[in-house]
């Protein structure tokens, strides 16, 4: 199949007409396509979002386009002196009206018994030339739904790569291609539950820290050394505690894996040093930079990365330094 010389993306572009036509039929209304981008490796259609445009509808439209490609539909063009003239003939015409201003010649592209759109680009003459249509991504931004798609050989390559990834997921989860969706949902639910439990455990562990008063109320210190707490809970705890005047928080938390179930080559820990803003003598950023080496932040709140086997020494050193500065 030879691409049009004038417009090398004629196949992808014509498939876009067929796809938006299929979406319109399913959504039961004329859609507004704000922009279509065609690139060497993929394409994106920017469509004004309608309420019914969920993934199920988009995938159904994809299936309908492939059916139209398989059965073959002629693609015809008509020229009118203006958009109004075109609309007299085709009242349900899709047109990006913001781009067609004033009286100017308008070309209408019809996909036989399927879609009508005003468009000045080049198109193939029959949908069979599109070969194969694949939606490769859907995202929403404001009131625009961005749909990535591929056509023909490009789509076959994407499908091959996607299937390889799916088989790798089956391999990693012990599922087969029919059960993988349910297996992944189950893993996600289990993970959410465990993460919730770990967050609760982290909160309880941190809340059990007893305040340590430094030199007749000059400061109240909360310090501790932990394993595997959720870091976001440590940050929230530190934030909450240092809202109280004279409060200082020093917490080290060992990370026992890198999140991929592989033991990290050199076990590390995070360190959080935070102080109420009234304690001007305590510069947390400077302390973390000098003692931990890796990390930093603001003068009243800083985080760093340290070696796990140095956690206790580093926390002791920071406590000693803080006491000296008060
Ligand atoms: Zn077009």
PDB file of C-alpha atoms and ligand atoms in Angstrom:
ATOM      1  CA  UNK A   1       0.000   0.000   0.000  1.00  0.00           C
ATOM      2  CA  UNK A   2       1.480   3.334  -1.080  1.00  0.00           C
ATOM      3  CA  UNK A   3       1.019   6.337   1.219  1.00  0.00           C
ATOM      4  CA  UNK A   4      -0.164   9.592  -0.310  1.00  0.00           C
ATOM      5  CA  UNK A   5       2.874  11.704  -1.265  1.00  0.00           C
ATOM      6  CA  UNK A   6       1.150  14.961  -0.299  1.00  0.00           C
ATOM      7  CA  UNK A   7       0.229  13.744   3.149  1.00  0.00           C
ATOM      8  CA  UNK A   8       2.160  10.719   4.428  1.00  0.00           C
ATOM      9  CA  UNK A   9      -0.321  10.113   7.229  1.00  0.00           C
ATOM     10  CA  UNK A  10      -3.459   9.775   5.053  1.00  0.00           C
ATOM     11  CA  UNK A  11      -4.196   6.253   6.342  1.00  0.00           C
ATOM     12  CA  UNK A  12      -3.891   7.180  10.014  1.00  0.00           C
ATOM     13  CA  UNK A  13      -5.881  10.331   9.374  1.00  0.00           C
ATOM     14  CA  UNK A  14      -8.739   8.565   7.591  1.00  0.00           C
ATOM     15  CA  UNK A  15      -8.862   5.992  10.399  1.00  0.00           C
ATOM     16  CA  UNK A  16      -9.267   8.907  12.809  1.00  0.00           C
ATOM     17  CA  UNK A  17     -12.411  10.000  10.902  1.00  0.00           C
ATOM     18  CA  UNK A  18     -13.758   6.429  11.129  1.00  0.00           C
ATOM     19  CA  UNK A  19     -12.942   6.264  14.840  1.00  0.00           C
ATOM     20  CA  UNK A  20     -14.574   9.575  15.748  1.00  0.00           C
ATOM     21  CA  UNK A  21     -17.590   8.530  13.650  1.00  0.00           C
ATOM     22  CA  UNK A  22     -17.772   5.274  15.638  1.00  0.00           C
ATOM     23  CA  UNK A  23     -17.484   7.193  18.933  1.00  0.00           C
ATOM     24  CA  UNK A  24     -20.290   9.527  17.799  1.00  0.00           C
ATOM     25  CA  UNK A  25     -22.573   6.598  16.980  1.00  0.00           C
ATOM     26  CA  UNK A  26     -21.966   5.074  20.411  1.00  0.00           C
ATOM     27  CA  UNK A  27     -22.194   8.363  22.350  1.00  0.00           C
ATOM     28  CA  UNK A  28     -25.309   9.384  20.381  1.00  0.00           C
ATOM     29  CA  UNK A  29     -24.026  12.890  19.599  1.00  0.00           C
ATOM     30  CA  UNK A  30     -21.756  14.843  17.261  1.00  0.00           C
ATOM     31  CA  UNK A  31     -18.314  15.253  18.822  1.00  0.00           C
ATOM     32  CA  UNK A  32     -15.860  18.097  18.536  1.00  0.00           C
ATOM     33  CA  UNK A  33     -12.309  17.182  17.501  1.00  0.00           C
ATOM     34  CA  UNK A  34     -10.095  20.052  18.607  1.00  0.00           C
ATOM     35  CA  UNK A  35      -6.862  18.780  17.055  1.00  0.00           C
ATOM     36  CA  UNK A  36      -5.313  15.674  15.489  1.00  0.00           C
ATOM     37  CA  UNK A  37      -1.569  15.060  15.507  1.00  0.00           C
ATOM     38  CA  UNK A  38       0.084  12.495  13.238  1.00  0.00           C
ATOM     39  CA  UNK A  39       3.631  11.354  13.962  1.00  0.00           C
ATOM     40  CA  UNK A  40       6.049   8.747  12.625  1.00  0.00           C
ATOM     41  CA  UNK A  41       5.330   6.300  15.464  1.00  0.00           C
ATOM     42  CA  UNK A  42       1.868   7.252  16.755  1.00  0.00           C
ATOM     43  CA  UNK A  43      -1.017   9.692  16.539  1.00  0.00           C
ATOM     44  CA  UNK A  44      -3.194  11.617  18.970  1.00  0.00           C
ATOM     45  CA  UNK A  45      -6.769  12.890  18.633  1.00  0.00           C
ATOM     46  CA  UNK A  46      -7.863  15.634  21.058  1.00  0.00           C
ATOM     47  CA  UNK A  47     -11.612  15.360  21.524  1.00  0.00           C
ATOM     48  CA  UNK A  48     -13.928  17.454  23.704  1.00  0.00           C
ATOM     49  CA  UNK A  49     -14.960  15.108  26.506  1.00  0.00           C
ATOM     50  CA  UNK A  50     -18.550  13.923  26.716  1.00  0.00           C
ATOM     51  CA  UNK A  51     -19.954  12.166  29.779  1.00  0.00           C
ATOM     52  CA  UNK A  52     -20.291   8.776  28.105  1.00  0.00           C
ATOM     53  CA  UNK A  53     -16.666   8.620  26.900  1.00  0.00           C
ATOM     54  CA  UNK A  54     -15.290   5.882  29.140  1.00  0.00           C
ATOM     55  CA  UNK A  55     -12.717   3.220  28.247  1.00  0.00           C
ATOM     56  CA  UNK A  56     -15.406   0.653  27.426  1.00  0.00           C
ATOM     57  CA  UNK A  57     -16.961   2.979  24.830  1.00  0.00           C
ATOM     58  CA  UNK A  58     -13.550   3.836  23.344  1.00  0.00           C
ATOM     59  CA  UNK A  59     -12.614   0.143  23.003  1.00  0.00           C
ATOM     60  CA  UNK A  60     -16.016  -0.621  21.461  1.00  0.00           C
ATOM     61  CA  UNK A  61     -15.388   2.174  18.921  1.00  0.00           C
ATOM     62  CA  UNK A  62     -11.970   0.627  18.162  1.00  0.00           C
ATOM     63  CA  UNK A  63     -13.641  -2.714  17.457  1.00  0.00           C
ATOM     64  CA  UNK A  64     -16.219  -1.047  15.206  1.00  0.00           C
ATOM     65  CA  UNK A  65     -13.471   0.711  13.203  1.00  0.00           C
ATOM     66  CA  UNK A  66     -11.677  -2.605  12.599  1.00  0.00           C
ATOM     67  CA  UNK A  67     -14.979  -4.124  11.458  1.00  0.00           C
ATOM     68  CA  UNK A  68     -15.459  -1.232   8.987  1.00  0.00           C
ATOM     69  CA  UNK A  69     -11.872  -1.693   7.766  1.00  0.00           C
ATOM     70  CA  UNK A  70     -12.491  -5.420   7.269  1.00  0.00           C
ATOM     71  CA  UNK A  71     -15.719  -4.984   5.298  1.00  0.00           C
ATOM     72  CA  UNK A  72     -14.365  -1.954   3.388  1.00  0.00           C
ATOM     73  CA  UNK A  73     -16.011   1.453   3.153  1.00  0.00           C
ATOM     74  CA  UNK A  74     -15.554   4.005   0.376  1.00  0.00           C
ATOM     75  CA  UNK A  75     -14.213   7.428   1.329  1.00  0.00           C
ATOM     76  CA  UNK A  76     -15.683  10.267  -0.764  1.00  0.00           C
ATOM     77  CA  UNK A  77     -15.143  14.019  -0.833  1.00  0.00           C
ATOM     78  CA  UNK A  78     -17.447  16.920  -1.761  1.00  0.00           C
ATOM     79  CA  UNK A  79     -16.628  20.601  -2.086  1.00  0.00           C
ATOM     80  CA  UNK A  80     -18.905  23.424  -0.938  1.00  0.00           C
ATOM     81  CA  UNK A  81     -18.557  27.209  -1.208  1.00  0.00           C
ATOM     82  CA  UNK A  82     -18.971  27.644   2.563  1.00  0.00           C
ATOM     83  CA  UNK A  83     -19.562  25.746   5.787  1.00  0.00           C
ATOM     84  CA  UNK A  84     -23.204  26.910   5.785  1.00  0.00           C
ATOM     85  CA  UNK A  85     -23.723  25.424   2.309  1.00  0.00           C
ATOM     86  CA  UNK A  86     -22.156  22.142   3.457  1.00  0.00           C
ATOM     87  CA  UNK A  87     -24.391  22.054   6.531  1.00  0.00           C
ATOM     88  CA  UNK A  88     -27.510  22.571   4.374  1.00  0.00           C
ATOM     89  CA  UNK A  89     -26.642  19.334   2.602  1.00  0.00           C
ATOM     90  CA  UNK A  90     -25.294  17.485   5.680  1.00  0.00           C
ATOM     91  CA  UNK A  91     -26.918  18.817   8.887  1.00  0.00           C
ATOM     92  CA  UNK A  92     -25.023  16.382  11.173  1.00  0.00           C
ATOM     93  CA  UNK A  93     -21.645  17.437   9.717  1.00  0.00           C
ATOM     94  CA  UNK A  94     -18.719  17.481  12.162  1.00  0.00           C
ATOM     95  CA  UNK A  95     -16.568  20.580  11.766  1.00  0.00           C
ATOM     96  CA  UNK A  96     -14.024  22.402  13.828  1.00  0.00           C
ATOM     97  CA  UNK A  97     -15.925  25.667  13.423  1.00  0.00           C
ATOM     98  CA  UNK A  98     -13.325  27.787  15.201  1.00  0.00           C
ATOM     99  CA  UNK A  99     -10.907  26.941  12.368  1.00  0.00           C
ATOM    100  CA  UNK A 100     -13.336  27.562   9.530  1.00  0.00           C
ATOM    101  CA  UNK A 101     -14.020  31.305   9.773  1.00  0.00           C
ATOM    102  CA  UNK A 102     -15.998  33.322   7.228  1.00  0.00           C
ATOM    103  CA  UNK A 103     -16.954  32.324   3.688  1.00  0.00           C
ATOM    104  CA  UNK A 104     -14.354  29.859   2.439  1.00  0.00           C
ATOM    105  CA  UNK A 105     -14.423  26.685   0.401  1.00  0.00           C
ATOM    106  CA  UNK A 106     -15.082  23.627   2.547  1.00  0.00           C
ATOM    107  CA  UNK A 107     -14.331  19.986   1.732  1.00  0.00           C
ATOM    108  CA  UNK A 108     -16.553  17.365   3.282  1.00  0.00           C
ATOM    109  CA  UNK A 109     -15.196  13.833   3.729  1.00  0.00           C
ATOM    110  CA  UNK A 110     -17.758  11.050   3.836  1.00  0.00           C
ATOM    111  CA  UNK A 111     -17.018   7.522   4.969  1.00  0.00           C
ATOM    112  CA  UNK A 112     -19.793   5.583   3.270  1.00  0.00           C
ATOM    113  CA  UNK A 113     -22.849   5.334   5.558  1.00  0.00           C
ATOM    114  CA  UNK A 114     -20.723   6.056   8.603  1.00  0.00           C
ATOM    115  CA  UNK A 115     -19.235   9.539   9.046  1.00  0.00           C
ATOM    116  CA  UNK A 116     -19.281  13.100   7.698  1.00  0.00           C
ATOM    117  CA  UNK A 117     -16.625  15.667   8.574  1.00  0.00           C
ATOM    118  CA  UNK A 118     -15.353  18.933   7.122  1.00  0.00           C
ATOM    119  CA  UNK A 119     -11.610  18.478   6.562  1.00  0.00           C
ATOM    120  CA  UNK A 120      -8.921  19.907   4.290  1.00  0.00           C
ATOM    121  CA  UNK A 121      -6.341  17.135   4.684  1.00  0.00           C
ATOM    122  CA  UNK A 122      -5.657  14.143   2.419  1.00  0.00           C
ATOM    123  CA  UNK A 123      -7.477  10.832   2.865  1.00  0.00           C
ATOM    124  CA  UNK A 124      -7.337   7.330   1.401  1.00  0.00           C
ATOM    125  CA  UNK A 125     -10.172   6.259  -0.899  1.00  0.00           C
ATOM    126  CA  UNK A 126     -11.262   3.152   0.983  1.00  0.00           C
ATOM    127  CA  UNK A 127     -11.007   2.204   4.661  1.00  0.00           C
ATOM    128  CA  UNK A 128      -9.442  -1.175   3.757  1.00  0.00           C
ATOM    129  CA  UNK A 129      -6.210   0.778   3.145  1.00  0.00           C
ATOM    130  CA  UNK A 130      -6.077   1.541   6.894  1.00  0.00           C
ATOM    131  CA  UNK A 131      -5.478  -2.206   7.511  1.00  0.00           C
ATOM    132  CA  UNK A 132      -5.637  -2.232  11.330  1.00  0.00           C
ATOM    133  CA  UNK A 133      -6.575   0.363  13.967  1.00  0.00           C
ATOM    134  CA  UNK A 134      -5.424   0.306  17.577  1.00  0.00           C
ATOM    135  CA  UNK A 135      -6.065   2.674  20.496  1.00  0.00           C
ATOM    136  CA  UNK A 136      -2.794   2.807  22.442  1.00  0.00           C
ATOM    137  CA  UNK A 137      -3.592   5.269  25.221  1.00  0.00           C
ATOM    138  CA  UNK A 138      -6.356   7.370  26.742  1.00  0.00           C
ATOM    139  CA  UNK A 139      -5.897  10.339  29.062  1.00  0.00           C
ATOM    140  CA  UNK A 140      -8.023  13.245  30.217  1.00  0.00           C
ATOM    141  CA  UNK A 141      -6.854  16.809  30.614  1.00  0.00           C
ATOM    142  CA  UNK A 142      -9.495  19.372  31.600  1.00  0.00           C
ATOM    143  CA  UNK A 143     -12.432  18.949  29.232  1.00  0.00           C
ATOM    144  CA  UNK A 144     -10.305  17.258  26.546  1.00  0.00           C
ATOM    145  CA  UNK A 145      -9.876  13.498  26.104  1.00  0.00           C
ATOM    146  CA  UNK A 146      -6.575  12.660  24.385  1.00  0.00           C
ATOM    147  CA  UNK A 147      -6.669   9.380  22.504  1.00  0.00           C
ATOM    148  CA  UNK A 148      -3.423   7.924  21.143  1.00  0.00           C
ATOM    149  CA  UNK A 149      -3.783   5.521  18.251  1.00  0.00           C
ATOM    150  CA  UNK A 150      -1.771   3.619  15.675  1.00  0.00           C
ATOM    151  CA  UNK A 151      -2.687   2.313  12.239  1.00  0.00           C
ATOM    152  CA  UNK A 152      -1.462  -0.442   9.879  1.00  0.00           C
ATOM    153  CA  UNK A 153       2.059  -1.779  10.324  1.00  0.00           C
ATOM    154  CA  UNK A 154       2.615   0.749  13.108  1.00  0.00           C
ATOM    155  CA  UNK A 155      -0.382  -0.757  14.990  1.00  0.00           C
ATOM    156  CA  UNK A 156       0.849  -4.326  14.430  1.00  0.00           C
ATOM    157  CA  UNK A 157       4.220  -3.464  15.966  1.00  0.00           C
ATOM    158  CA  UNK A 158       2.493  -1.835  18.964  1.00  0.00           C
ATOM    159  CA  UNK A 159       0.225  -4.900  19.365  1.00  0.00           C
ATOM    160  CA  UNK A 160       3.225  -7.253  19.308  1.00  0.00           C
ATOM    161  CA  UNK A 161       5.058  -5.252  21.970  1.00  0.00           C
ATOM    162  CA  UNK A 162       1.909  -4.925  24.116  1.00  0.00           C
ATOM    163  CA  UNK A 163       1.315  -8.687  23.965  1.00  0.00           C
ATOM    164  CA  UNK A 164       4.919  -9.347  24.980  1.00  0.00           C
ATOM    165  CA  UNK A 165       4.403  -7.086  28.007  1.00  0.00           C
ATOM    166  CA  UNK A 166       1.139  -8.833  28.858  1.00  0.00           C
ATOM    167  CA  UNK A 167       2.794 -12.269  28.710  1.00  0.00           C
ATOM    168  CA  UNK A 168       5.581 -10.959  30.968  1.00  0.00           C
ATOM    169  CA  UNK A 169       2.905  -9.794  33.451  1.00  0.00           C
ATOM    170  CA  UNK A 170       1.284 -13.267  33.289  1.00  0.00           C
ATOM    171  CA  UNK A 171       4.669 -14.810  33.953  1.00  0.00           C
ATOM    172  CA  UNK A 172       5.363 -12.538  36.931  1.00  0.00           C
ATOM    173  CA  UNK A 173       1.911 -12.973  38.511  1.00  0.00           C
ATOM    174  CA  UNK A 174       1.379 -16.665  37.753  1.00  0.00           C
ATOM    175  CA  UNK A 175      -1.798 -15.821  35.820  1.00  0.00           C
ATOM    176  CA  UNK A 176      -2.789 -16.837  32.315  1.00  0.00           C
ATOM    177  CA  UNK A 177      -3.997 -14.447  29.641  1.00  0.00           C
ATOM    178  CA  UNK A 178      -7.663 -15.052  30.565  1.00  0.00           C
ATOM    179  CA  UNK A 179      -7.237 -14.613  34.311  1.00  0.00           C
ATOM    180  CA  UNK A 180      -4.611 -11.845  34.362  1.00  0.00           C
ATOM    181  CA  UNK A 181      -7.074  -8.951  34.760  1.00  0.00           C
ATOM    182  CA  UNK A 182      -8.673 -10.532  37.845  1.00  0.00           C
ATOM    183  CA  UNK A 183      -5.275 -11.511  39.224  1.00  0.00           C
ATOM    184  CA  UNK A 184      -3.952  -7.957  38.906  1.00  0.00           C
ATOM    185  CA  UNK A 185      -7.132  -6.538  40.532  1.00  0.00           C
ATOM    186  CA  UNK A 186      -6.694  -9.014  43.401  1.00  0.00           C
ATOM    187  CA  UNK A 187      -3.030  -8.067  43.848  1.00  0.00           C
ATOM    188  CA  UNK A 188      -3.963  -4.372  43.798  1.00  0.00           C
ATOM    189  CA  UNK A 189      -6.664  -4.903  46.480  1.00  0.00           C
ATOM    190  CA  UNK A 190      -4.286  -6.939  48.652  1.00  0.00           C
ATOM    191  CA  UNK A 191      -1.592  -4.301  48.247  1.00  0.00           C
ATOM    192  CA  UNK A 192      -4.004  -1.472  49.174  1.00  0.00           C
ATOM    193  CA  UNK A 193      -5.030  -3.415  52.278  1.00  0.00           C
ATOM    194  CA  UNK A 194      -1.419  -4.132  53.320  1.00  0.00           C
ATOM    195  CA  UNK A 195      -0.404  -0.544  52.646  1.00  0.00           C
ATOM    196  CA  UNK A 196      -3.306   0.633  54.820  1.00  0.00           C
ATOM    197  CA  UNK A 197      -2.180  -1.722  57.612  1.00  0.00           C
ATOM    198  CA  UNK A 198       1.415  -0.520  57.278  1.00  0.00           C
ATOM    199  CA  UNK A 199       0.289   3.119  57.434  1.00  0.00           C
ATOM    200  CA  UNK A 200      -1.654   2.391  60.636  1.00  0.00           C
ATOM    201  CA  UNK A 201       1.342   0.562  62.085  1.00  0.00           C
ATOM    202  CA  UNK A 202       3.610   3.495  61.116  1.00  0.00           C
ATOM    203  CA  UNK A 203       1.270   6.041  62.734  1.00  0.00           C
ATOM    204  CA  UNK A 204       0.975   4.004  65.957  1.00  0.00           C
ATOM    205  CA  UNK A 205       4.752   3.468  66.158  1.00  0.00           C
ATOM    206  CA  UNK A 206       5.438   7.176  65.713  1.00  0.00           C
ATOM    207  CA  UNK A 207       2.678   8.272  68.104  1.00  0.00           C
ATOM    208  CA  UNK A 208       4.222   6.044  70.793  1.00  0.00           C
ATOM    209  CA  UNK A 209       7.377   8.202  70.813  1.00  0.00           C
ATOM    210  CA  UNK A 210       7.676   9.892  74.194  1.00  0.00           C
ATOM    211  CA  UNK A 211       8.804  13.538  74.276  1.00  0.00           C
ATOM    212  CA  UNK A 212      12.240  14.176  75.735  1.00  0.00           C
ATOM    213  CA  UNK A 213      12.697  17.557  77.363  1.00  0.00           C
ATOM    214  CA  UNK A 214      16.040  19.267  76.770  1.00  0.00           C
ATOM    215  CA  UNK A 215      17.533  21.589  79.402  1.00  0.00           C
ATOM    216  CA  UNK A 216      14.471  22.871  81.319  1.00  0.00           C
ATOM    217  CA  UNK A 217      12.058  23.242  78.422  1.00  0.00           C
ATOM    218  CA  UNK A 218      14.471  24.809  75.940  1.00  0.00           C
ATOM    219  CA  UNK A 219      13.162  22.170  73.497  1.00  0.00           C
ATOM    220  CA  UNK A 220      11.020  19.041  73.322  1.00  0.00           C
ATOM    221  CA  UNK A 221      12.686  16.313  71.337  1.00  0.00           C
ATOM    222  CA  UNK A 222      10.984  13.408  69.542  1.00  0.00           C
ATOM    223  CA  UNK A 223      13.544  10.952  68.206  1.00  0.00           C
ATOM    224  CA  UNK A 224      13.547   7.365  67.108  1.00  0.00           C
ATOM    225  CA  UNK A 225      15.051   4.662  64.920  1.00  0.00           C
ATOM    226  CA  UNK A 226      12.669   2.462  62.930  1.00  0.00           C
ATOM    227  CA  UNK A 227      12.514  -0.172  60.207  1.00  0.00           C
ATOM    228  CA  UNK A 228      10.179  -0.158  57.201  1.00  0.00           C
ATOM    229  CA  UNK A 229       7.793   2.615  58.231  1.00  0.00           C
ATOM    230  CA  UNK A 230       5.984   4.494  55.468  1.00  0.00           C
ATOM    231  CA  UNK A 231       8.034   7.624  54.825  1.00  0.00           C
ATOM    232  CA  UNK A 232       4.983   9.810  54.088  1.00  0.00           C
ATOM    233  CA  UNK A 233       3.701   9.000  57.600  1.00  0.00           C
ATOM    234  CA  UNK A 234       7.036  10.075  59.103  1.00  0.00           C
ATOM    235  CA  UNK A 235       6.853  13.377  57.234  1.00  0.00           C
ATOM    236  CA  UNK A 236       3.238  13.904  58.371  1.00  0.00           C
ATOM    237  CA  UNK A 237       4.218  13.071  61.972  1.00  0.00           C
ATOM    238  CA  UNK A 238       7.158  15.505  61.894  1.00  0.00           C
ATOM    239  CA  UNK A 239       4.968  18.206  60.368  1.00  0.00           C
ATOM    240  CA  UNK A 240       2.335  17.731  63.074  1.00  0.00           C
ATOM    241  CA  UNK A 241       4.825  17.679  65.980  1.00  0.00           C
ATOM    242  CA  UNK A 242       6.858  20.727  64.972  1.00  0.00           C
ATOM    243  CA  UNK A 243       3.702  22.824  64.872  1.00  0.00           C
ATOM    244  CA  UNK A 244       4.177  22.942  68.665  1.00  0.00           C
ATOM    245  CA  UNK A 245       6.613  25.524  69.940  1.00  0.00           C
ATOM    246  CA  UNK A 246      10.130  24.280  70.777  1.00  0.00           C
ATOM    247  CA  UNK A 247       9.484  20.850  69.207  1.00  0.00           C
ATOM    248  CA  UNK A 248      12.257  19.027  67.356  1.00  0.00           C
ATOM    249  CA  UNK A 249      11.913  15.714  65.468  1.00  0.00           C
ATOM    250  CA  UNK A 250      14.823  13.423  64.519  1.00  0.00           C
ATOM    251  CA  UNK A 251      13.816  10.093  62.948  1.00  0.00           C
ATOM    252  CA  UNK A 252      15.766   7.477  61.003  1.00  0.00           C
ATOM    253  CA  UNK A 253      13.909   4.757  59.077  1.00  0.00           C
ATOM    254  CA  UNK A 254      15.676   1.777  57.490  1.00  0.00           C
ATOM    255  CA  UNK A 255      14.540   0.657  54.052  1.00  0.00           C
ATOM    256  CA  UNK A 256      14.881  -3.091  53.723  1.00  0.00           C
ATOM    257  CA  UNK A 257      14.157  -3.399  50.020  1.00  0.00           C
ATOM    258  CA  UNK A 258      14.086  -1.193  46.960  1.00  0.00           C
ATOM    259  CA  UNK A 259      10.409  -1.789  46.217  1.00  0.00           C
ATOM    260  CA  UNK A 260      11.161  -4.510  43.671  1.00  0.00           C
ATOM    261  CA  UNK A 261      11.659  -7.291  46.191  1.00  0.00           C
ATOM    262  CA  UNK A 262      15.382  -7.164  45.553  1.00  0.00           C
ATOM    263  CA  UNK A 263      17.636  -6.643  48.541  1.00  0.00           C
ATOM    264  CA  UNK A 264      19.385  -3.304  48.077  1.00  0.00           C
ATOM    265  CA  UNK A 265      23.122  -3.634  47.517  1.00  0.00           C
ATOM    266  CA  UNK A 266      23.915  -1.268  50.385  1.00  0.00           C
ATOM    267  CA  UNK A 267      21.094  -1.043  52.956  1.00  0.00           C
ATOM    268  CA  UNK A 268      20.017   2.547  53.379  1.00  0.00           C
ATOM    269  CA  UNK A 269      17.794   4.575  55.695  1.00  0.00           C
ATOM    270  CA  UNK A 270      16.039   7.906  55.471  1.00  0.00           C
ATOM    271  CA  UNK A 271      16.625  10.596  58.060  1.00  0.00           C
ATOM    272  CA  UNK A 272      14.189  13.399  58.898  1.00  0.00           C
ATOM    273  CA  UNK A 273      15.269  16.414  60.938  1.00  0.00           C
ATOM    274  CA  UNK A 274      12.591  19.032  61.659  1.00  0.00           C
ATOM    275  CA  UNK A 275      12.186  21.847  64.184  1.00  0.00           C
ATOM    276  CA  UNK A 276       9.608  24.442  65.109  1.00  0.00           C
ATOM    277  CA  UNK A 277      10.355  27.630  63.139  1.00  0.00           C
ATOM    278  CA  UNK A 278      10.902  29.630  66.333  1.00  0.00           C
ATOM    279  CA  UNK A 279      14.076  27.601  67.013  1.00  0.00           C
ATOM    280  CA  UNK A 280      16.273  29.786  64.806  1.00  0.00           C
ATOM    281  CA  UNK A 281      19.504  28.241  66.091  1.00  0.00           C
ATOM    282  CA  UNK A 282      18.558  24.859  64.585  1.00  0.00           C
ATOM    283  CA  UNK A 283      19.221  24.806  60.845  1.00  0.00           C
ATOM    284  CA  UNK A 284      17.870  21.360  59.789  1.00  0.00           C
ATOM    285  CA  UNK A 285      19.074  21.758  56.197  1.00  0.00           C
ATOM    286  CA  UNK A 286      22.625  22.473  57.354  1.00  0.00           C
ATOM    287  CA  UNK A 287      22.548  19.590  59.882  1.00  0.00           C
ATOM    288  CA  UNK A 288      21.390  17.048  57.264  1.00  0.00           C
ATOM    289  CA  UNK A 289      23.859  18.278  54.668  1.00  0.00           C
ATOM    290  CA  UNK A 290      26.789  18.170  57.114  1.00  0.00           C
ATOM    291  CA  UNK A 291      25.993  14.921  58.916  1.00  0.00           C
ATOM    292  CA  UNK A 292      24.058  12.805  56.424  1.00  0.00           C
ATOM    293  CA  UNK A 293      25.794  14.097  53.324  1.00  0.00           C
ATOM    294  CA  UNK A 294      22.957  13.231  50.917  1.00  0.00           C
ATOM    295  CA  UNK A 295      19.810  15.346  51.210  1.00  0.00           C
ATOM    296  CA  UNK A 296      18.663  18.709  52.460  1.00  0.00           C
ATOM    297  CA  UNK A 297      15.565  20.883  52.546  1.00  0.00           C
ATOM    298  CA  UNK A 298      14.497  23.973  54.423  1.00  0.00           C
ATOM    299  CA  UNK A 299      16.024  25.403  57.590  1.00  0.00           C
ATOM    300  CA  UNK A 300      13.134  23.994  59.676  1.00  0.00           C
ATOM    301  CA  UNK A 301      12.577  20.713  57.763  1.00  0.00           C
ATOM    302  CA  UNK A 302      15.105  18.505  55.964  1.00  0.00           C
ATOM    303  CA  UNK A 303      15.432  14.897  54.840  1.00  0.00           C
ATOM    304  CA  UNK A 304      18.425  12.803  53.828  1.00  0.00           C
ATOM    305  CA  UNK A 305      19.641   9.338  52.911  1.00  0.00           C
ATOM    306  CA  UNK A 306      22.129   7.529  55.167  1.00  0.00           C
ATOM    307  CA  UNK A 307      23.666   4.062  55.520  1.00  0.00           C
ATOM    308  CA  UNK A 308      21.486   1.710  57.576  1.00  0.00           C
ATOM    309  CA  UNK A 309      24.352   0.598  59.852  1.00  0.00           C
ATOM    310  CA  UNK A 310      25.130   4.248  60.697  1.00  0.00           C
ATOM    311  CA  UNK A 311      21.549   5.144  61.754  1.00  0.00           C
ATOM    312  CA  UNK A 312      22.113   5.008  65.515  1.00  0.00           C
ATOM    313  CA  UNK A 313      25.402   6.956  65.379  1.00  0.00           C
ATOM    314  CA  UNK A 314      23.931   9.629  63.130  1.00  0.00           C
ATOM    315  CA  UNK A 315      20.823  10.135  65.293  1.00  0.00           C
ATOM    316  CA  UNK A 316      23.052  10.391  68.421  1.00  0.00           C
ATOM    317  CA  UNK A 317      25.353  12.871  66.688  1.00  0.00           C
ATOM    318  CA  UNK A 318      22.400  15.039  65.605  1.00  0.00           C
ATOM    319  CA  UNK A 319      20.891  14.983  69.133  1.00  0.00           C
ATOM    320  CA  UNK A 320      24.252  16.064  70.603  1.00  0.00           C
ATOM    321  CA  UNK A 321      24.604  18.836  68.017  1.00  0.00           C
ATOM    322  CA  UNK A 322      21.049  20.104  68.597  1.00  0.00           C
ATOM    323  CA  UNK A 323      21.602  20.214  72.384  1.00  0.00           C
ATOM    324  CA  UNK A 324      24.813  22.217  71.884  1.00  0.00           C
ATOM    325  CA  UNK A 325      23.085  24.781  69.643  1.00  0.00           C
ATOM    326  CA  UNK A 326      20.098  25.418  71.940  1.00  0.00           C
TER     327      UNK A 326
HETATM  328 ZN1  LIG B   1      -9.543  14.550   7.543  1.00  0.00          ZN
END
